[in-house]
């Protein structure tokens, strides 16, 4: 993180997708596999920033981040969130989808043991706003 001017590990984000350089690095293999774009390398921070700041390049990293969240919730927590933009927006906003999926899985195991229904993935305010404004957002695209 210090390489990317984050001495306090503040999680600064950049560009159209508001990506953290570390997130871009984590998505690099997926983006390379799907799109053929070159892999990012920690030893070339300028290229990482250029990629994040270029709208034509960064969208592949945004898509990979969303796919990672969708996959984590399906594989770990047993929920298909692919049709709920509010949930995927929440996870994009908050990060750590695998950790959050594991926590939801554990909570639901406890709830089942207590005879309670499973808790569904929940959106934060950002995710709620995305779902609330979805028709307007779709009209923009």
mmCIF file with all atom_site columns, C-alpha atoms in Angstrom:
data_model
loop_
_atom_site.group_PDB
_atom_site.id
_atom_site.type_symbol
_atom_site.label_atom_id
_atom_site.label_alt_id
_atom_site.label_comp_id
_atom_site.label_asym_id
_atom_site.label_entity_id
_atom_site.label_seq_id
_atom_site.pdbx_PDB_ins_code
_atom_site.Cartn_x
_atom_site.Cartn_y
_atom_site.Cartn_z
_atom_site.occupancy
_atom_site.B_iso_or_equiv
_atom_site.pdbx_formal_charge
_atom_site.auth_seq_id
_atom_site.auth_comp_id
_atom_site.auth_asym_id
_atom_site.auth_atom_id
_atom_site.pdbx_PDB_model_num
ATOM 1   C CA . UNK A 1 1   ? 0.000   0.000   0.000   1.00 0.00 ? 1   UNK A CA 1
ATOM 2   C CA . UNK A 1 2   ? 2.814   2.407   0.740   1.00 0.00 ? 2   UNK A CA 1
ATOM 3   C CA . UNK A 1 3   ? 3.911   2.064   -2.892  1.00 0.00 ? 3   UNK A CA 1
ATOM 4   C CA . UNK A 1 4   ? 0.642   3.680   -3.888  1.00 0.00 ? 4   UNK A CA 1
ATOM 5   C CA . UNK A 1 5   ? 0.928   6.735   -1.644  1.00 0.00 ? 5   UNK A CA 1
ATOM 6   C CA . UNK A 1 6   ? -1.160  5.251   1.137   1.00 0.00 ? 6   UNK A CA 1
ATOM 7   C CA . UNK A 1 7   ? 1.100   5.534   4.155   1.00 0.00 ? 7   UNK A CA 1
ATOM 8   C CA . UNK A 1 8   ? -1.840  5.011   6.489   1.00 0.00 ? 8   UNK A CA 1
ATOM 9   C CA . UNK A 1 9   ? -3.429  2.304   4.289   1.00 0.00 ? 9   UNK A CA 1
ATOM 10  C CA . UNK A 1 10  ? -6.365  4.637   3.732   1.00 0.00 ? 10  UNK A CA 1
ATOM 11  C CA . UNK A 1 11  ? -7.703  2.856   0.663   1.00 0.00 ? 11  UNK A CA 1
ATOM 12  C CA . UNK A 1 12  ? -7.580  5.793   -1.726  1.00 0.00 ? 12  UNK A CA 1
ATOM 13  C CA . UNK A 1 13  ? -9.443  5.237   -4.970  1.00 0.00 ? 13  UNK A CA 1
ATOM 14  C CA . UNK A 1 14  ? -9.033  6.757   -8.407  1.00 0.00 ? 14  UNK A CA 1
ATOM 15  C CA . UNK A 1 15  ? -10.657 7.086   -11.807 1.00 0.00 ? 15  UNK A CA 1
ATOM 16  C CA . UNK A 1 16  ? -14.112 6.497   -13.182 1.00 0.00 ? 16  UNK A CA 1
ATOM 17  C CA . UNK A 1 17  ? -14.509 3.246   -11.262 1.00 0.00 ? 17  UNK A CA 1
ATOM 18  C CA . UNK A 1 18  ? -12.988 4.652   -8.081  1.00 0.00 ? 18  UNK A CA 1
ATOM 19  C CA . UNK A 1 19  ? -10.576 1.725   -7.965  1.00 0.00 ? 19  UNK A CA 1
ATOM 20  C CA . UNK A 1 20  ? -7.883  1.191   -5.398  1.00 0.00 ? 20  UNK A CA 1
ATOM 21  C CA . UNK A 1 21  ? -4.556  0.219   -7.027  1.00 0.00 ? 21  UNK A CA 1
ATOM 22  C CA . UNK A 1 22  ? -4.475  -2.925  -4.887  1.00 0.00 ? 22  UNK A CA 1
ATOM 23  C CA . UNK A 1 23  ? -7.903  -3.956  -6.164  1.00 0.00 ? 23  UNK A CA 1
ATOM 24  C CA . UNK A 1 24  ? -6.718  -3.442  -9.728  1.00 0.00 ? 24  UNK A CA 1
ATOM 25  C CA . UNK A 1 25  ? -3.713  -5.654  -9.023  1.00 0.00 ? 25  UNK A CA 1
ATOM 26  C CA . UNK A 1 26  ? -5.980  -8.334  -7.523  1.00 0.00 ? 26  UNK A CA 1
ATOM 27  C CA . UNK A 1 27  ? -8.185  -8.290  -10.635 1.00 0.00 ? 27  UNK A CA 1
ATOM 28  C CA . UNK A 1 28  ? -5.287  -8.277  -13.091 1.00 0.00 ? 28  UNK A CA 1
ATOM 29  C CA . UNK A 1 29  ? -5.242  -12.034 -13.774 1.00 0.00 ? 29  UNK A CA 1
ATOM 30  C CA . UNK A 1 30  ? -9.006  -12.178 -14.365 1.00 0.00 ? 30  UNK A CA 1
ATOM 31  C CA . UNK A 1 31  ? -8.891  -9.152  -16.658 1.00 0.00 ? 31  UNK A CA 1
ATOM 32  C CA . UNK A 1 32  ? -5.964  -10.624 -18.579 1.00 0.00 ? 32  UNK A CA 1
ATOM 33  C CA . UNK A 1 33  ? -7.709  -13.983 -18.959 1.00 0.00 ? 33  UNK A CA 1
ATOM 34  C CA . UNK A 1 34  ? -11.012 -12.507 -20.166 1.00 0.00 ? 34  UNK A CA 1
ATOM 35  C CA . UNK A 1 35  ? -9.927  -9.435  -22.134 1.00 0.00 ? 35  UNK A CA 1
ATOM 36  C CA . UNK A 1 36  ? -6.342  -10.163 -23.068 1.00 0.00 ? 36  UNK A CA 1
ATOM 37  C CA . UNK A 1 37  ? -5.151  -6.888  -21.545 1.00 0.00 ? 37  UNK A CA 1
ATOM 38  C CA . UNK A 1 38  ? -1.607  -7.141  -20.193 1.00 0.00 ? 38  UNK A CA 1
ATOM 39  C CA . UNK A 1 39  ? -1.231  -8.095  -16.541 1.00 0.00 ? 39  UNK A CA 1
ATOM 40  C CA . UNK A 1 40  ? -0.495  -5.287  -14.119 1.00 0.00 ? 40  UNK A CA 1
ATOM 41  C CA . UNK A 1 41  ? 2.654   -5.497  -12.041 1.00 0.00 ? 41  UNK A CA 1
ATOM 42  C CA . UNK A 1 42  ? 3.375   -3.911  -8.668  1.00 0.00 ? 42  UNK A CA 1
ATOM 43  C CA . UNK A 1 43  ? 6.812   -2.889  -9.930  1.00 0.00 ? 43  UNK A CA 1
ATOM 44  C CA . UNK A 1 44  ? 5.181   -0.543  -12.471 1.00 0.00 ? 44  UNK A CA 1
ATOM 45  C CA . UNK A 1 45  ? 2.869   1.721   -10.443 1.00 0.00 ? 45  UNK A CA 1
ATOM 46  C CA . UNK A 1 46  ? 2.650   4.286   -13.245 1.00 0.00 ? 46  UNK A CA 1
ATOM 47  C CA . UNK A 1 47  ? 1.024   1.722   -15.530 1.00 0.00 ? 47  UNK A CA 1
ATOM 48  C CA . UNK A 1 48  ? -1.396  0.764   -12.756 1.00 0.00 ? 48  UNK A CA 1
ATOM 49  C CA . UNK A 1 49  ? -2.480  4.387   -12.349 1.00 0.00 ? 49  UNK A CA 1
ATOM 50  C CA . UNK A 1 50  ? -2.712  4.876   -16.116 1.00 0.00 ? 50  UNK A CA 1
ATOM 51  C CA . UNK A 1 51  ? -4.945  1.818   -16.354 1.00 0.00 ? 51  UNK A CA 1
ATOM 52  C CA . UNK A 1 52  ? -7.188  2.961   -13.512 1.00 0.00 ? 52  UNK A CA 1
ATOM 53  C CA . UNK A 1 53  ? -7.493  6.474   -14.934 1.00 0.00 ? 53  UNK A CA 1
ATOM 54  C CA . UNK A 1 54  ? -8.246  5.369   -18.535 1.00 0.00 ? 54  UNK A CA 1
ATOM 55  C CA . UNK A 1 55  ? -12.017 4.765   -18.824 1.00 0.00 ? 55  UNK A CA 1
ATOM 56  C CA . UNK A 1 56  ? -11.493 2.326   -21.694 1.00 0.00 ? 56  UNK A CA 1
ATOM 57  C CA . UNK A 1 57  ? -9.232  0.169   -19.542 1.00 0.00 ? 57  UNK A CA 1
ATOM 58  C CA . UNK A 1 58  ? -10.656 0.578   -16.056 1.00 0.00 ? 58  UNK A CA 1
ATOM 59  C CA . UNK A 1 59  ? -14.099 -0.768  -16.976 1.00 0.00 ? 59  UNK A CA 1
ATOM 60  C CA . UNK A 1 60  ? -12.630 -4.256  -17.354 1.00 0.00 ? 60  UNK A CA 1
ATOM 61  C CA . UNK A 1 61  ? -11.361 -4.015  -13.763 1.00 0.00 ? 61  UNK A CA 1
ATOM 62  C CA . UNK A 1 62  ? -14.726 -2.762  -12.526 1.00 0.00 ? 62  UNK A CA 1
ATOM 63  C CA . UNK A 1 63  ? -16.429 -5.703  -14.246 1.00 0.00 ? 63  UNK A CA 1
ATOM 64  C CA . UNK A 1 64  ? -13.930 -8.168  -12.777 1.00 0.00 ? 64  UNK A CA 1
ATOM 65  C CA . UNK A 1 65  ? -14.517 -6.741  -9.297  1.00 0.00 ? 65  UNK A CA 1
ATOM 66  C CA . UNK A 1 66  ? -18.288 -7.125  -9.686  1.00 0.00 ? 66  UNK A CA 1
ATOM 67  C CA . UNK A 1 67  ? -17.912 -10.686 -11.025 1.00 0.00 ? 67  UNK A CA 1
ATOM 68  C CA . UNK A 1 68  ? -15.696 -11.587 -8.084  1.00 0.00 ? 68  UNK A CA 1
ATOM 69  C CA . UNK A 1 69  ? -18.396 -10.405 -5.668  1.00 0.00 ? 69  UNK A CA 1
ATOM 70  C CA . UNK A 1 70  ? -21.130 -12.293 -7.500  1.00 0.00 ? 70  UNK A CA 1
ATOM 71  C CA . UNK A 1 71  ? -19.036 -15.468 -7.550  1.00 0.00 ? 71  UNK A CA 1
ATOM 72  C CA . UNK A 1 72  ? -18.137 -15.153 -3.854  1.00 0.00 ? 72  UNK A CA 1
ATOM 73  C CA . UNK A 1 73  ? -21.754 -14.869 -2.761  1.00 0.00 ? 73  UNK A CA 1
ATOM 74  C CA . UNK A 1 74  ? -22.818 -17.788 -4.960  1.00 0.00 ? 74  UNK A CA 1
ATOM 75  C CA . UNK A 1 75  ? -19.942 -20.086 -3.992  1.00 0.00 ? 75  UNK A CA 1
ATOM 76  C CA . UNK A 1 76  ? -19.484 -19.160 -0.327  1.00 0.00 ? 76  UNK A CA 1
ATOM 77  C CA . UNK A 1 77  ? -22.832 -17.903 0.965   1.00 0.00 ? 77  UNK A CA 1
ATOM 78  C CA . UNK A 1 78  ? -25.127 -19.730 -1.467  1.00 0.00 ? 78  UNK A CA 1
ATOM 79  C CA . UNK A 1 79  ? -26.878 -16.620 -2.822  1.00 0.00 ? 79  UNK A CA 1
ATOM 80  C CA . UNK A 1 80  ? -27.304 -15.511 -6.420  1.00 0.00 ? 80  UNK A CA 1
ATOM 81  C CA . UNK A 1 81  ? -26.913 -11.741 -6.277  1.00 0.00 ? 81  UNK A CA 1
ATOM 82  C CA . UNK A 1 82  ? -26.320 -11.338 -10.007 1.00 0.00 ? 82  UNK A CA 1
ATOM 83  C CA . UNK A 1 83  ? -29.735 -9.779  -10.622 1.00 0.00 ? 83  UNK A CA 1
ATOM 84  C CA . UNK A 1 84  ? -29.608 -7.346  -7.713  1.00 0.00 ? 84  UNK A CA 1
ATOM 85  C CA . UNK A 1 85  ? -27.579 -4.264  -8.639  1.00 0.00 ? 85  UNK A CA 1
ATOM 86  C CA . UNK A 1 86  ? -28.062 -2.836  -5.144  1.00 0.00 ? 86  UNK A CA 1
ATOM 87  C CA . UNK A 1 87  ? -26.267 -5.746  -3.518  1.00 0.00 ? 87  UNK A CA 1
ATOM 88  C CA . UNK A 1 88  ? -23.459 -5.780  -6.073  1.00 0.00 ? 88  UNK A CA 1
ATOM 89  C CA . UNK A 1 89  ? -23.129 -1.988  -5.707  1.00 0.00 ? 89  UNK A CA 1
ATOM 90  C CA . UNK A 1 90  ? -22.952 -2.374  -1.935  1.00 0.00 ? 90  UNK A CA 1
ATOM 91  C CA . UNK A 1 91  ? -20.166 -4.931  -2.222  1.00 0.00 ? 91  UNK A CA 1
ATOM 92  C CA . UNK A 1 92  ? -18.320 -2.769  -4.735  1.00 0.00 ? 92  UNK A CA 1
ATOM 93  C CA . UNK A 1 93  ? -18.677 0.148   -2.334  1.00 0.00 ? 93  UNK A CA 1
ATOM 94  C CA . UNK A 1 94  ? -17.571 -1.764  0.776   1.00 0.00 ? 94  UNK A CA 1
ATOM 95  C CA . UNK A 1 95  ? -15.080 -4.265  -0.667  1.00 0.00 ? 95  UNK A CA 1
ATOM 96  C CA . UNK A 1 96  ? -14.016 -7.603  0.844   1.00 0.00 ? 96  UNK A CA 1
ATOM 97  C CA . UNK A 1 97  ? -16.814 -9.668  -0.766  1.00 0.00 ? 97  UNK A CA 1
ATOM 98  C CA . UNK A 1 98  ? -15.295 -13.015 0.213   1.00 0.00 ? 98  UNK A CA 1
ATOM 99  C CA . UNK A 1 99  ? -15.022 -11.986 3.863   1.00 0.00 ? 99  UNK A CA 1
ATOM 100 C CA . UNK A 1 100 ? -18.577 -10.655 3.830   1.00 0.00 ? 100 UNK A CA 1
ATOM 101 C CA . UNK A 1 101 ? -19.892 -13.819 2.162   1.00 0.00 ? 101 UNK A CA 1
ATOM 102 C CA . UNK A 1 102 ? -18.168 -15.984 4.793   1.00 0.00 ? 102 UNK A CA 1
ATOM 103 C CA . UNK A 1 103 ? -19.659 -13.855 7.574   1.00 0.00 ? 103 UNK A CA 1
ATOM 104 C CA . UNK A 1 104 ? -23.148 -14.178 6.077   1.00 0.00 ? 104 UNK A CA 1
ATOM 105 C CA . UNK A 1 105 ? -22.706 -17.934 5.687   1.00 0.00 ? 105 UNK A CA 1
ATOM 106 C CA . UNK A 1 106 ? -21.635 -18.251 9.343   1.00 0.00 ? 106 UNK A CA 1
ATOM 107 C CA . UNK A 1 107 ? -24.482 -16.044 10.541  1.00 0.00 ? 107 UNK A CA 1
ATOM 108 C CA . UNK A 1 108 ? -27.007 -18.082 8.580   1.00 0.00 ? 108 UNK A CA 1
ATOM 109 C CA . UNK A 1 109 ? -25.644 -21.357 9.937   1.00 0.00 ? 109 UNK A CA 1
ATOM 110 C CA . UNK A 1 110 ? -26.165 -19.964 13.436  1.00 0.00 ? 110 UNK A CA 1
ATOM 111 C CA . UNK A 1 111 ? -29.643 -18.727 12.531  1.00 0.00 ? 111 UNK A CA 1
ATOM 112 C CA . UNK A 1 112 ? -30.599 -22.159 11.144  1.00 0.00 ? 112 UNK A CA 1
ATOM 113 C CA . UNK A 1 113 ? -29.314 -23.828 14.309  1.00 0.00 ? 113 UNK A CA 1
ATOM 114 C CA . UNK A 1 114 ? -31.625 -21.521 16.289  1.00 0.00 ? 114 UNK A CA 1
ATOM 115 C CA . UNK A 1 115 ? -34.589 -22.252 14.021  1.00 0.00 ? 115 UNK A CA 1
ATOM 116 C CA . UNK A 1 116 ? -34.549 -18.809 12.419  1.00 0.00 ? 116 UNK A CA 1
ATOM 117 C CA . UNK A 1 117 ? -34.795 -18.059 8.708   1.00 0.00 ? 117 UNK A CA 1
ATOM 118 C CA . UNK A 1 118 ? -31.670 -17.174 6.791   1.00 0.00 ? 118 UNK A CA 1
ATOM 119 C CA . UNK A 1 119 ? -30.759 -13.523 6.467   1.00 0.00 ? 119 UNK A CA 1
ATOM 120 C CA . UNK A 1 120 ? -30.568 -12.341 2.895   1.00 0.00 ? 120 UNK A CA 1
ATOM 121 C CA . UNK A 1 121 ? -27.678 -10.198 1.675   1.00 0.00 ? 121 UNK A CA 1
ATOM 122 C CA . UNK A 1 122 ? -28.446 -6.601  2.506   1.00 0.00 ? 122 UNK A CA 1
ATOM 123 C CA . UNK A 1 123 ? -27.632 -3.409  0.699   1.00 0.00 ? 123 UNK A CA 1
ATOM 124 C CA . UNK A 1 124 ? -26.195 -0.315  2.307   1.00 0.00 ? 124 UNK A CA 1
ATOM 125 C CA . UNK A 1 125 ? -27.459 3.178   1.501   1.00 0.00 ? 125 UNK A CA 1
ATOM 126 C CA . UNK A 1 126 ? -25.412 3.291   -1.713  1.00 0.00 ? 126 UNK A CA 1
ATOM 127 C CA . UNK A 1 127 ? -26.882 -0.023  -2.871  1.00 0.00 ? 127 UNK A CA 1
ATOM 128 C CA . UNK A 1 128 ? -30.385 1.055   -1.903  1.00 0.00 ? 128 UNK A CA 1
ATOM 129 C CA . UNK A 1 129 ? -29.919 4.222   -3.955  1.00 0.00 ? 129 UNK A CA 1
ATOM 130 C CA . UNK A 1 130 ? -28.776 2.203   -6.969  1.00 0.00 ? 130 UNK A CA 1
ATOM 131 C CA . UNK A 1 131 ? -31.887 0.011   -6.776  1.00 0.00 ? 131 UNK A CA 1
ATOM 132 C CA . UNK A 1 132 ? -34.117 3.023   -6.103  1.00 0.00 ? 132 UNK A CA 1
ATOM 133 C CA . UNK A 1 133 ? -32.754 4.894   -9.125  1.00 0.00 ? 133 UNK A CA 1
ATOM 134 C CA . UNK A 1 134 ? -32.307 1.842   -11.373 1.00 0.00 ? 134 UNK A CA 1
ATOM 135 C CA . UNK A 1 135 ? -34.803 2.945   -14.067 1.00 0.00 ? 135 UNK A CA 1
ATOM 136 C CA . UNK A 1 136 ? -33.027 6.306   -14.335 1.00 0.00 ? 136 UNK A CA 1
ATOM 137 C CA . UNK A 1 137 ? -29.608 4.637   -14.443 1.00 0.00 ? 137 UNK A CA 1
ATOM 138 C CA . UNK A 1 138 ? -30.761 2.184   -17.119 1.00 0.00 ? 138 UNK A CA 1
ATOM 139 C CA . UNK A 1 139 ? -32.083 5.089   -19.200 1.00 0.00 ? 139 UNK A CA 1
ATOM 140 C CA . UNK A 1 140 ? -28.588 6.601   -19.155 1.00 0.00 ? 140 UNK A CA 1
ATOM 141 C CA . UNK A 1 141 ? -27.185 3.460   -20.706 1.00 0.00 ? 141 UNK A CA 1
#
